[in-house]
Structures are given as structure tokens and as C-alpha cells.
Amino acid sequence: MTDKFSTPIQLRPIGYVENGVDEAISPAMIRAVESRIILKPRLENGLKSLGLSSRVMVIFYFHQSEGYELQQHPRGDTSRPKRGVFALRTPRRPNPIGVTVVDLDRVEGNVLFVHGLDAINGTPVLDIKPA
Amino acid sequence: MTDKFSTPIQLRPIGYVENGVDEAISPAMIRAVESRIILKPRLENGLKSLGLSSRVMVIFYFHQSEGYELQQHPRGDTSRPKRGVFALRTPRRPNPIGVTVVDLDRVEGNVLFVHGLDAINGTPVLDIKPA
């Protein structure tokens, strides 16, 4: 049981996000931005058939998130009661993983052009799945 | 650019799955099973307000998945053309992460009782979010 709780899991990015957003802005604003996901060139063949879906799930790592509290005000709004971190989508969480379903505009080689990704420039991407 | 591709990311499970399923069965079958997610006791306070949602997203690590090909037949069915790994939900992928939206039946202390989780007994859980 101790092992199940403590075994570290090591991942490597499959790529990263490029967009014009260099610091956190509101999710609503960032979702309107076009982002490019630059995949490792050797993984490009893994994109075959992805264009069949117009929506894809992007799993990424909030690389600038530091620390967390177990209970937080939604969107930092102190007028709202605190909720548990697992009942929030805040980047400040035990494993700072984000999951967002985005609109896939097109794929060019190892680059995905998407809308709706709430991740800043340089964010490491861990996985892409059909939504 | 090299750094963005190669920086390793280390995570630790927030808990693990308990159910009666000790080896891979079809997603349809395993989804009918009740599973318990045993959270690390010190994270229990992070579950506050989770019961307000009946659906939660579970992010987990396919700990028994070994290796992958960039293109695979859907569900291993060789009568269907191969697709790219990022257009499939196969556990055999560069970062073997699973994401499933489950029905949350109830929370008791640090244990979540859920239906619809396609993860076998002992699977490490990385995150829980509102669906």
C-alpha cells in the first residue's frame, strides 16, 4: 500500500505549446487564442487519422504552477467559499496536470493548430487523445 | 527547443484504484464495475465539494502498459486500418496516461466510490477534476 502511494512516475513531454501568451490570463481569454502544438518530430506518424476528429483532448503540464493548497477559492475569488482542489480546475494542484478539449483546425507535419487551449507559451504537452 | 522536448516530468500518485479486475478486460466490461479510488489520507481535505458533481474526471497511469507503436489497429482489430496513437485511446502510448469521466456514487473519508472507470486494480491515480 505504501508503494502504491509513493512510486514516482516519470514522463517526458511529447511536445510543447506555442502561442503569444507568456503569462497566465483568464481561461476565457486564452481559449480564444490560436495555439500550435509542436510535436517531437519522431512522433509525427502518431498523428495519422487525427484529422478525422474536429475535437481532441490535450493533456499538458502546468510547468509554472508552484505549490497548492488543499482548499482554494474558485478562481481566487474570496467572495466564494473554498472548495477542495479536486473539485476545481486550478493549476495549483498536487500533480499540476491540465486536460482540455480543443478544436483542431488542422495538422501540418508535426504541428497541430488548435483553438481553445488554455495553456501558455512553452507548456509541455503530455498526451493527445480523441475527445 | 531541445529542453522543451526532453525535460523529464516527475509525478507521484495521489492514490490508487481498488476493484476486482486484475487484468485487462474490455472497456465495456470494466466500465460496469464499481471501483474505489483510495486517496492518500493527507489529501482527503481536497475532496471538499466534490460531491456536488455526479461526474468527475479521473486521470490515471496505465502502470502495466509496456511500449507502444506509433500506429496501431483500433482495439487490436487487424481488420480495421491502423490509426495514429494520438487518434486512439489505447494504453500503449508514449506517456501511458488514461483520462476517463466516471459516475461518482459517493465519497467516504478518503475513498471515492465510482462507476465507469476503465482501470484495473492497483492503477495509480494522478488527478481528479470536475468533469
PDB file of N, CA, C and O in Angstrom, chain A residues 72-79:
ATOM      1  N   GLN A  72      -9.213  25.847  -1.969  1.00  0.00           N
ATOM      2  CA  GLN A  72      -8.957  27.146  -2.591  1.00  0.00           C
ATOM      3  C   GLN A  72     -10.277  27.799  -2.985  1.00  0.00           C
ATOM      4  O   GLN A  72     -11.267  27.127  -3.258  1.00  0.00           O
ATOM      5  N   HIS A  73     -10.252  29.135  -3.042  1.00  0.00           N
ATOM      6  CA  HIS A  73     -11.411  29.854  -3.564  1.00  0.00           C
ATOM      7  C   HIS A  73     -11.468  29.662  -5.082  1.00  0.00           C
ATOM      8  O   HIS A  73     -10.446  29.812  -5.761  1.00  0.00           O
ATOM      9  N   PRO A  74     -12.664  29.380  -5.619  1.00  0.00           N
ATOM     10  CA  PRO A  74     -12.773  29.240  -7.076  1.00  0.00           C
ATOM     11  C   PRO A  74     -12.251  30.497  -7.784  1.00  0.00           C
ATOM     12  O   PRO A  74     -12.660  31.612  -7.442  1.00  0.00           O
ATOM     13  N   ARG A  75     -11.337  30.305  -8.715  1.00  0.00           N
ATOM     14  CA  ARG A  75     -10.713  31.405  -9.470  1.00  0.00           C
ATOM     15  C   ARG A  75     -10.141  32.496  -8.567  1.00  0.00           C
ATOM     16  O   ARG A  75     -10.064  33.663  -8.960  1.00  0.00           O
ATOM     17  N   GLY A  76      -9.766  32.123  -7.348  1.00  0.00           N
ATOM     18  CA  GLY A  76      -9.168  33.089  -6.428  1.00  0.00           C
ATOM     19  C   GLY A  76     -10.155  34.125  -5.898  1.00  0.00           C
ATOM     20  O   GLY A  76      -9.757  35.099  -5.259  1.00  0.00           O
ATOM     21  N   ASP A  77     -11.443  33.913  -6.153  1.00  0.00           N
ATOM     22  CA  ASP A  77     -12.479  34.871  -5.750  1.00  0.00           C
ATOM     23  C   ASP A  77     -12.860  34.616  -4.284  1.00  0.00           C
ATOM     24  O   ASP A  77     -13.601  33.692  -3.965  1.00  0.00           O
ATOM     25  N   THR A  78     -12.348  35.500  -3.401  1.00  0.00           N
ATOM     26  CA  THR A  78     -12.519  35.263  -1.956  1.00  0.00           C
ATOM     27  C   THR A  78     -13.965  35.440  -1.511  1.00  0.00           C
ATOM     28  O   THR A  78     -14.300  35.122  -0.369  1.00  0.00           O
ATOM     29  N   SER A  79     -14.827  35.954  -2.388  1.00  0.00           N
ATOM     30  CA  SER A  79     -16.239  36.058  -2.003  1.00  0.00           C
ATOM     31  C   SER A  79     -16.948  34.708  -2.140  1.00  0.00           C
ATOM     32  O   SER A  79     -18.082  34.543  -1.695  1.00  0.00           O
TER      33      SER A  79
END
